[in-house]
Amino acid sequence: VVISQSYITSLKIVHTMKLSLFATIALSFPPSSVVAQEAEAGNYLAFNAYGTILQIPADSEIQYDQNQNTAAGIVPTISTDHSTLHSVGNRWSAYPLPVATDADPVEIYENSVLQFTFSLNQETVSGFQAICVDADRELTGSNGQCFALTTSQGWITNMLNVAKMTAVNQTTYHSIPIGHFFTGPISYLAFLQDSDGTTVEKTKGDSEVSNLRLVREDRNKLNIEINQEMEQLENHQLSYTHKKGYVQDNNDWLMAISEDGDAVQVNGNQWKALPLNSPYNITHFTVIEFDIVVNDPGDFHSICLDSNLDADADAGEIPCVTFMTPIDDVFHVLTTEIVADQSKRLVVPFGQIMGLLGGESTVVNYLVFVQDNDVGDKRGGRSTYSNLRLYEEDRMPIKIEVFGQNVTIPNIQDSMTSSSSNTYVQDLKDQVQSVSSDGKKITAYGNSWKRYKLDTPFEVSKSTMLKFTFEATVEIEGHTFCLLGDTHNMEDGRDDCFSVSGKDITRSTSSHKKMSPWTEDGETTEYEFLVGNYFTGPVMYLGFAQDNDKAHTVTRAEGESSISNIEIYNLPSLTIGLDTGSFAIANDQVSYESTTQDSTPVRDHLAIVSPDGLSITSHGNMWRALPISPPIPASDLGDFVVSFDYHLKEAPQFVGICFEDNLEFGNYDDPNDNRLDPKRCMLLNSFEEQTNHVWFHGYEPAIGEPHRYVANLSKMPFERFYNWNYLVIITDNDEGDKSGGEMTISNIHITTSLTSCLKDVGYAFQLSDCTIDNFLAAVKNQMSDSNCPGGDNVDPLLELMASFEAKQEMEVYKKIEHICKSSYEPSEYDFTKTISSETQLVKEYIDGGTVLNYERDAEGSSLAKDGAGIGLSDQLAASHLLTWPKHHALDQCDVGAAMCCWVDSRSTTALEDNTDVCYVNMKSSRRTAHVADGYSIYGDSSEGAVNCHGFAWGTDSGSISSALKGNALFKVGFQNNFYEGLKGNVEQVPGAPMCGCIDRMPVVTSAGCTKVADDTSVVDVTYDKTIGAFSAKFTMGTITYEDCGDLNTHYKTLLDADDSVNAAYIDTRLVGEGGCNVAINKFLSGKGLIKTA
């Protein structure tokens, strides 16, 4: 219910009565005085005029106007209680009002109200019933007014027609504010019952007027809360016109304001304006809020705020909103539809609907209620407004992140559209998108196409990313987010709108791009994509469109979605070191070689540059180029020495890096291509045979092995190279979905002039262990001591690249290892020559052959005699570096570990069983097995007793551990487990050598371990500046031997912390107790097999 209950209760009258437009609750009568003319005793009509009872004689009746009465007419009668005048048939009766001596005539004031009860007993013929107050007896003129109470001939043009006519056998109570229509003295009270036609027809009509009363009442004022202050608007109702003065209002009627002032009821066709107490400044944020109930729908129902009394629709002003589906297409129609007889609270964003934007405003002076009804007598339509509020909405601004800065966007919601003609309106202006309390979430309801203007535009470049979260709470036809330029139209010629959900969006169009993944009803999706790959240019507005044209809903108010956590950022530029400084390569990725090689579109397969700009990572198939802008001339690159760190995490088919002058992959073997396009790429890894020689080849690290590359490209050479235009990374994978493969390149640096700072400096240093890392560290210290350019960032590897005139880093590492290894030569001793003068004996022994393996002491042989040379060699094992035998099983032990495994004993003592054999891969030991390929599967302990014992020295071949590996082999394979104590461990696991690098040995569960060390030896290194060469001298310390427990555990103590590759590899060779089944099945899976038991 709209009107307060107390007001409704006070209006209750007996069921036979009907309230007119002018009904009021003032039914009580105050004490009255009496003024009377001479009249027959008791035969008068009582008229209470402002508390004075005027006794109007029944016989004082005279005709009102001219020629209306007939001789056969019936004189009205008055009830015995003097309250009721009863008229029958055609009769226009006027009664002079009695006036006290020396008194003024009865006066009609602005607040005068005529109150009475009217009953219709019989209708007239083509006539009406009316009541008049007048200064004379003329119907015309401005000194009186007649009010038609009911009519059978239609609208009475020269009278005021009450809004609700009285029907036959009905009684209505009327309270007419006659002072609104005229003021001044009156001398007559007239009662008109007009019935036209034949003599008989003129007898028709029967009505009664009772309880006549003239009072002065202050009109009820309309309460309205304006910016949190309660105000009362004077009940001064003015007609509101349309289209520059076109009168729509029915001046006969007024709106009824409730006694408490909280409600106003509109009956019939009315266009009424109430003046505001003071002008109000309408802005974008102005809201008018009220309860509305429409009991009888008219053509349309609207509310307006205007500066004047004309809607001026032709001029485009239209300061009104319509909130019930109109018959006429007028004003701004609200999306929220009103249902008859149902109360609805409306919150109308009036300023937004008027199209006022930031800084714009307009002043209004009137609050207008429009109830339009052009049907019939225009009496149809009833609506009630209550609890009105007018205020400025405090909207939360939108907060987004743009290029790392928090940006606040005013919550000013302008309309946007999608129209090739640029005129079609998509937005419903009354729909307000809400913003969360933290400003980070925008929610759209119903059909809503809004754009938000940024205070400061930003620029989208090719490397600009867009990130946001979208939630489709109630999916409707379309949901789209835009980064607009200076336009309100999605069809602006650039791809800057992105649809993420919607039942009717099936593909990309000229106005929007259909994104993936697609958000379905009830889902939430986080989007992050390279928006710069769709368009570049300025962004002046954010746009959020939710389309609802009722394809799937009853009204356009349905549908809800939100967008949040909007972030605009540029992909990090890739930082390239250049001599002592650096430069940045914009992250504008393009395809290299061709789009058929690269995974496209590029925006969906980006190489990832780290936030600090120091690394770039590829995932899956990727042939990607980053433009160098501006290009660097070859003459500026000088020696063009490139260094970078490389880490392959997952193997593709091959990996490369290119330093290109164009986007074509050079082919050195093709004269046509080579003539135009020499090779520019370094191969970093290949897991397939490379048939075309388009690469510069170098070291290929294992998966997971970090490696630093340094390449002097000027020495490769780079032929006909004039400008460096692109940095290219290649991760090629054409298998399956092409997603396999991941690698990272970091710390890319260009040195344009590779010169040795120390070439003219003689210096020396001492190393406790002559490893590559220790050697480089000592050179770096010398560079610092010599104040070489670069300060704390001096690079010893580049220094040695220059000193050794190397092309690639591996040449430097090999030089260092050679320097270190050469220092050990004076201290080396070849123990194999002491064991036997037969050069093949030791080699065949390592493979598990010779009499040393085959003879048995229990059968008359003598290990003490056969192995006497071993005992002699052992006397030198503490004072010499025993040489590493040349043998295929011991060649290229890249992981720095070896092992011996025996399956028998030639002595009377049984072989100690300390491990289980899982399998033997004969392809790895084909020269021992004498087969190209094959394997043996064990793993269930059925192989009998097996003993394995190993040693490790790490991966640096210049270290003292590497220099002592021959000592370790001698002790493990010859002395400790064979000759010493006549232990006699012999013979190999079939298909494998007896001793060998761990990759050629059987896969077993575990192995014993012997450690050989010389912690007191040193290597003195000297650089002779006169000849530009290094020399080294080794000083022997004390060689020690000790048991190191488990080989797997000991090996990992020798590795660098980041050497996860070799640590993982040793786990595949020494698999641990119970690990055989997993190891076997992993091996067999490569052959399409599985071990089930």
Short mmCIF file of N, CA and C in Angstrom, two decimals, residues 877-956:
data_model
loop_
_atom_site.label_atom_id
_atom_site.label_comp_id
_atom_site.label_asym_id
_atom_site.label_seq_id
_atom_site.Cartn_x
_atom_site.Cartn_y
_atom_site.Cartn_z
N ALA A 877 100.74 -46.41 -4.67
CA ALA A 877 99.41 -45.79 -4.66
C ALA A 877 99.29 -44.63 -3.69
N ALA A 878 100.23 -44.53 -2.75
CA ALA A 878 100.19 -43.44 -1.78
C ALA A 878 101.08 -42.28 -2.18
N SER A 879 101.88 -42.46 -3.20
CA SER A 879 102.84 -41.41 -3.56
C SER A 879 102.75 -40.95 -5.00
N HIS A 880 101.90 -41.58 -5.79
CA HIS A 880 101.77 -41.22 -7.19
C HIS A 880 100.30 -41.12 -7.60
N LEU A 881 100.12 -40.40 -8.70
CA LEU A 881 98.81 -40.36 -9.33
C LEU A 881 98.76 -41.49 -10.33
N LEU A 882 97.98 -42.50 -10.05
CA LEU A 882 97.92 -43.65 -10.94
C LEU A 882 97.07 -43.30 -12.16
N THR A 883 97.56 -43.65 -13.31
CA THR A 883 96.89 -43.25 -14.55
C THR A 883 95.60 -44.03 -14.75
N TRP A 884 94.72 -43.39 -15.48
CA TRP A 884 93.41 -43.96 -15.84
C TRP A 884 93.59 -44.78 -17.10
N PRO A 885 93.32 -46.08 -17.03
CA PRO A 885 93.58 -46.95 -18.19
C PRO A 885 92.76 -46.53 -19.40
N LYS A 886 93.32 -46.74 -20.57
CA LYS A 886 92.56 -46.50 -21.80
C LYS A 886 91.74 -47.75 -22.09
N HIS A 887 90.43 -47.61 -21.97
CA HIS A 887 89.54 -48.75 -22.14
C HIS A 887 88.17 -48.23 -22.52
N HIS A 888 87.49 -48.93 -23.40
CA HIS A 888 86.18 -48.47 -23.87
C HIS A 888 85.16 -48.35 -22.75
N ALA A 889 85.28 -49.16 -21.72
CA ALA A 889 84.33 -49.09 -20.59
C ALA A 889 84.63 -47.91 -19.68
N LEU A 890 85.85 -47.32 -19.84
CA LEU A 890 86.25 -46.21 -18.97
C LEU A 890 86.36 -44.90 -19.73
N ASP A 891 86.01 -44.90 -20.98
CA ASP A 891 86.15 -43.71 -21.81
C ASP A 891 84.93 -42.80 -21.63
N GLN A 892 85.19 -41.49 -21.53
CA GLN A 892 84.13 -40.47 -21.44
C GLN A 892 83.16 -40.74 -20.29
N CYS A 893 83.71 -40.78 -19.12
CA CYS A 893 82.86 -40.90 -17.91
C CYS A 893 82.35 -39.51 -17.53
N ASP A 894 81.38 -39.01 -18.32
CA ASP A 894 80.95 -37.62 -18.18
C ASP A 894 80.32 -37.32 -16.82
N VAL A 895 79.67 -38.29 -16.21
CA VAL A 895 79.02 -38.01 -14.92
C VAL A 895 80.00 -38.08 -13.76
N GLY A 896 81.25 -38.58 -14.00
CA GLY A 896 82.26 -38.58 -12.95
C GLY A 896 82.06 -39.64 -11.90
N ALA A 897 81.63 -40.84 -12.30
CA ALA A 897 81.48 -41.94 -11.36
C ALA A 897 81.69 -43.25 -12.10
N ALA A 898 82.26 -44.23 -11.40
CA ALA A 898 82.49 -45.55 -12.00
C ALA A 898 82.21 -46.60 -10.94
N MET A 899 82.14 -47.86 -11.40
CA MET A 899 81.74 -48.92 -10.48
C MET A 899 82.26 -50.25 -11.02
N CYS A 900 82.53 -51.18 -10.10
CA CYS A 900 82.87 -52.57 -10.45
C CYS A 900 81.82 -53.47 -9.82
N CYS A 901 81.40 -54.49 -10.57
CA CYS A 901 80.45 -55.47 -10.05
C CYS A 901 80.99 -56.88 -10.33
N TRP A 902 80.95 -57.75 -9.31
CA TRP A 902 81.43 -59.13 -9.44
C TRP A 902 80.30 -60.09 -9.12
N VAL A 903 80.41 -61.24 -9.72
CA VAL A 903 79.37 -62.26 -9.48
C VAL A 903 79.96 -63.55 -8.90
N ASP A 904 81.33 -63.57 -8.66
CA ASP A 904 81.96 -64.81 -8.17
C ASP A 904 83.22 -64.44 -7.41
N SER A 905 83.84 -65.48 -6.79
CA SER A 905 85.12 -65.31 -6.11
C SER A 905 86.02 -66.48 -6.50
N ARG A 906 87.29 -66.16 -6.82
CA ARG A 906 88.22 -67.24 -7.17
C ARG A 906 88.88 -67.83 -5.93
N SER A 907 88.61 -67.19 -4.79
CA SER A 907 89.18 -67.71 -3.54
C SER A 907 88.19 -68.67 -2.90
N THR A 908 88.59 -69.19 -1.79
CA THR A 908 87.70 -70.12 -1.06
C THR A 908 86.63 -69.37 -0.27
N THR A 909 86.77 -68.07 -0.19
CA THR A 909 85.78 -67.25 0.53
C THR A 909 84.65 -66.88 -0.42
N ALA A 910 83.42 -67.07 0.03
CA ALA A 910 82.25 -66.78 -0.83
C ALA A 910 82.13 -65.29 -1.07
N LEU A 911 81.58 -64.95 -2.21
CA LEU A 911 81.36 -63.53 -2.58
C LEU A 911 80.32 -62.90 -1.66
N GLU A 912 80.63 -61.73 -1.17
CA GLU A 912 79.68 -61.00 -0.32
C GLU A 912 78.60 -60.37 -1.21
N ASP A 913 77.37 -60.68 -0.92
CA ASP A 913 76.23 -60.17 -1.72
C ASP A 913 75.77 -58.84 -1.11
N ASN A 914 75.95 -57.71 -1.84
CA ASN A 914 75.55 -56.40 -1.28
C ASN A 914 74.56 -55.63 -2.16
N THR A 915 74.03 -56.26 -3.21
CA THR A 915 73.11 -55.53 -4.10
C THR A 915 72.27 -56.50 -4.90
N ASP A 916 71.26 -55.97 -5.58
CA ASP A 916 70.46 -56.72 -6.55
C ASP A 916 70.61 -56.06 -7.91
N VAL A 917 70.73 -56.88 -8.95
CA VAL A 917 70.79 -56.37 -10.31
C VAL A 917 69.36 -56.22 -10.82
N CYS A 918 69.07 -55.02 -11.40
CA CYS A 918 67.74 -54.77 -11.98
C CYS A 918 67.73 -55.19 -13.45
N TYR A 919 68.62 -54.60 -14.23
CA TYR A 919 68.70 -54.97 -15.64
C TYR A 919 70.05 -54.54 -16.20
N VAL A 920 70.39 -55.13 -17.36
CA VAL A 920 71.60 -54.76 -18.10
C VAL A 920 71.15 -54.30 -19.48
N ASN A 921 71.54 -53.08 -19.85
CA ASN A 921 71.27 -52.57 -21.20
C ASN A 921 72.54 -52.77 -22.03
N MET A 922 72.57 -53.78 -22.85
CA MET A 922 73.78 -54.14 -23.58
C MET A 922 74.13 -53.12 -24.67
N LYS A 923 73.19 -52.28 -25.04
CA LYS A 923 73.50 -51.23 -26.00
C LYS A 923 74.54 -50.27 -25.43
N SER A 924 74.49 -50.05 -24.12
CA SER A 924 75.45 -49.15 -23.49
C SER A 924 76.83 -49.79 -23.37
N SER A 925 76.88 -51.10 -23.31
CA SER A 925 78.17 -51.81 -23.15
C SER A 925 78.38 -52.78 -24.31
N ARG A 926 78.01 -52.32 -25.53
CA ARG A 926 78.02 -53.23 -26.68
C ARG A 926 79.42 -53.78 -27.01
N ARG A 927 80.49 -53.03 -26.69
CA ARG A 927 81.83 -53.52 -27.01
C ARG A 927 82.24 -54.62 -26.04
N THR A 928 81.68 -54.58 -24.85
CA THR A 928 81.93 -55.68 -23.92
C THR A 928 81.04 -56.87 -24.25
N ALA A 929 79.77 -56.58 -24.53
CA ALA A 929 78.80 -57.65 -24.79
C ALA A 929 78.96 -58.24 -26.18
N HIS A 930 79.63 -57.51 -27.05
CA HIS A 930 79.82 -57.93 -28.44
C HIS A 930 78.49 -58.08 -29.19
N VAL A 931 77.52 -57.26 -28.82
CA VAL A 931 76.26 -57.19 -29.55
C VAL A 931 75.89 -55.70 -29.69
N ALA A 932 75.16 -55.38 -30.74
CA ALA A 932 74.79 -53.97 -30.95
C ALA A 932 73.73 -53.51 -29.97
N ASP A 933 72.85 -54.42 -29.60
CA ASP A 933 71.76 -54.05 -28.70
C ASP A 933 71.26 -55.32 -28.02
N GLY A 934 70.61 -55.14 -26.91
CA GLY A 934 70.05 -56.25 -26.15
C GLY A 934 69.92 -55.86 -24.69
N TYR A 935 69.24 -56.66 -23.94
CA TYR A 935 69.08 -56.37 -22.52
C TYR A 935 68.76 -57.65 -21.78
N SER A 936 69.08 -57.61 -20.50
CA SER A 936 68.77 -58.72 -19.59
C SER A 936 67.99 -58.15 -18.42
N ILE A 937 66.90 -58.79 -18.05
CA ILE A 937 66.05 -58.32 -16.97
C ILE A 937 66.23 -59.24 -15.77
N TYR A 938 66.50 -58.64 -14.60
CA TYR A 938 66.64 -59.40 -13.36
C TYR A 938 65.59 -58.85 -12.38
N GLY A 939 66.04 -58.42 -11.24
CA GLY A 939 65.15 -57.70 -10.33
C GLY A 939 64.44 -58.54 -9.30
N ASP A 940 64.57 -59.87 -9.32
CA ASP A 940 63.87 -60.69 -8.34
C ASP A 940 64.84 -61.47 -7.46
N SER A 941 66.12 -61.01 -7.42
CA SER A 941 67.19 -61.62 -6.61
C SER A 941 67.56 -63.01 -7.11
N SER A 942 67.09 -63.41 -8.29
CA SER A 942 67.39 -64.74 -8.80
C SER A 942 68.75 -64.81 -9.46
N GLU A 943 69.43 -63.65 -9.54
CA GLU A 943 70.73 -63.63 -10.21
C GLU A 943 71.84 -64.21 -9.33
N GLY A 944 71.54 -64.48 -8.07
CA GLY A 944 72.56 -64.99 -7.15
C GLY A 944 73.32 -63.86 -6.51
N ALA A 945 74.49 -64.19 -5.89
CA ALA A 945 75.27 -63.18 -5.18
C ALA A 945 75.91 -62.22 -6.18
N VAL A 946 75.79 -60.94 -5.89
CA VAL A 946 76.43 -59.88 -6.69
C VAL A 946 76.98 -58.85 -5.72
N ASN A 947 78.18 -58.41 -6.00
CA ASN A 947 78.79 -57.36 -5.18
C ASN A 947 79.21 -56.22 -6.08
N CYS A 948 78.77 -55.00 -5.73
CA CYS A 948 79.15 -53.80 -6.50
C CYS A 948 79.80 -52.79 -5.57
N HIS A 949 80.86 -52.17 -6.10
CA HIS A 949 81.59 -51.17 -5.33
C HIS A 949 82.07 -50.09 -6.29
N GLY A 950 81.90 -48.81 -5.89
CA GLY A 950 82.25 -47.75 -6.83
C GLY A 950 83.00 -46.60 -6.20
N PHE A 951 83.22 -45.58 -6.99
CA PHE A 951 83.92 -44.37 -6.55
C PHE A 951 83.47 -43.23 -7.46
N ALA A 952 83.72 -42.00 -7.04
CA ALA A 952 83.25 -40.84 -7.81
C ALA A 952 84.26 -39.71 -7.68
N TRP A 953 84.33 -38.86 -8.69
CA TRP A 953 85.25 -37.72 -8.69
C TRP A 953 84.60 -36.43 -9.20
N GLY A 954 83.33 -36.51 -9.65
CA GLY A 954 82.66 -35.31 -10.13
C GLY A 954 82.89 -35.08 -11.60
N THR A 955 82.46 -33.92 -12.08
CA THR A 955 82.43 -33.66 -13.52
C THR A 955 83.55 -32.75 -14.01
N ASP A 956 84.39 -32.26 -13.12
CA ASP A 956 85.48 -31.37 -13.54
C ASP A 956 86.74 -32.20 -13.73
#
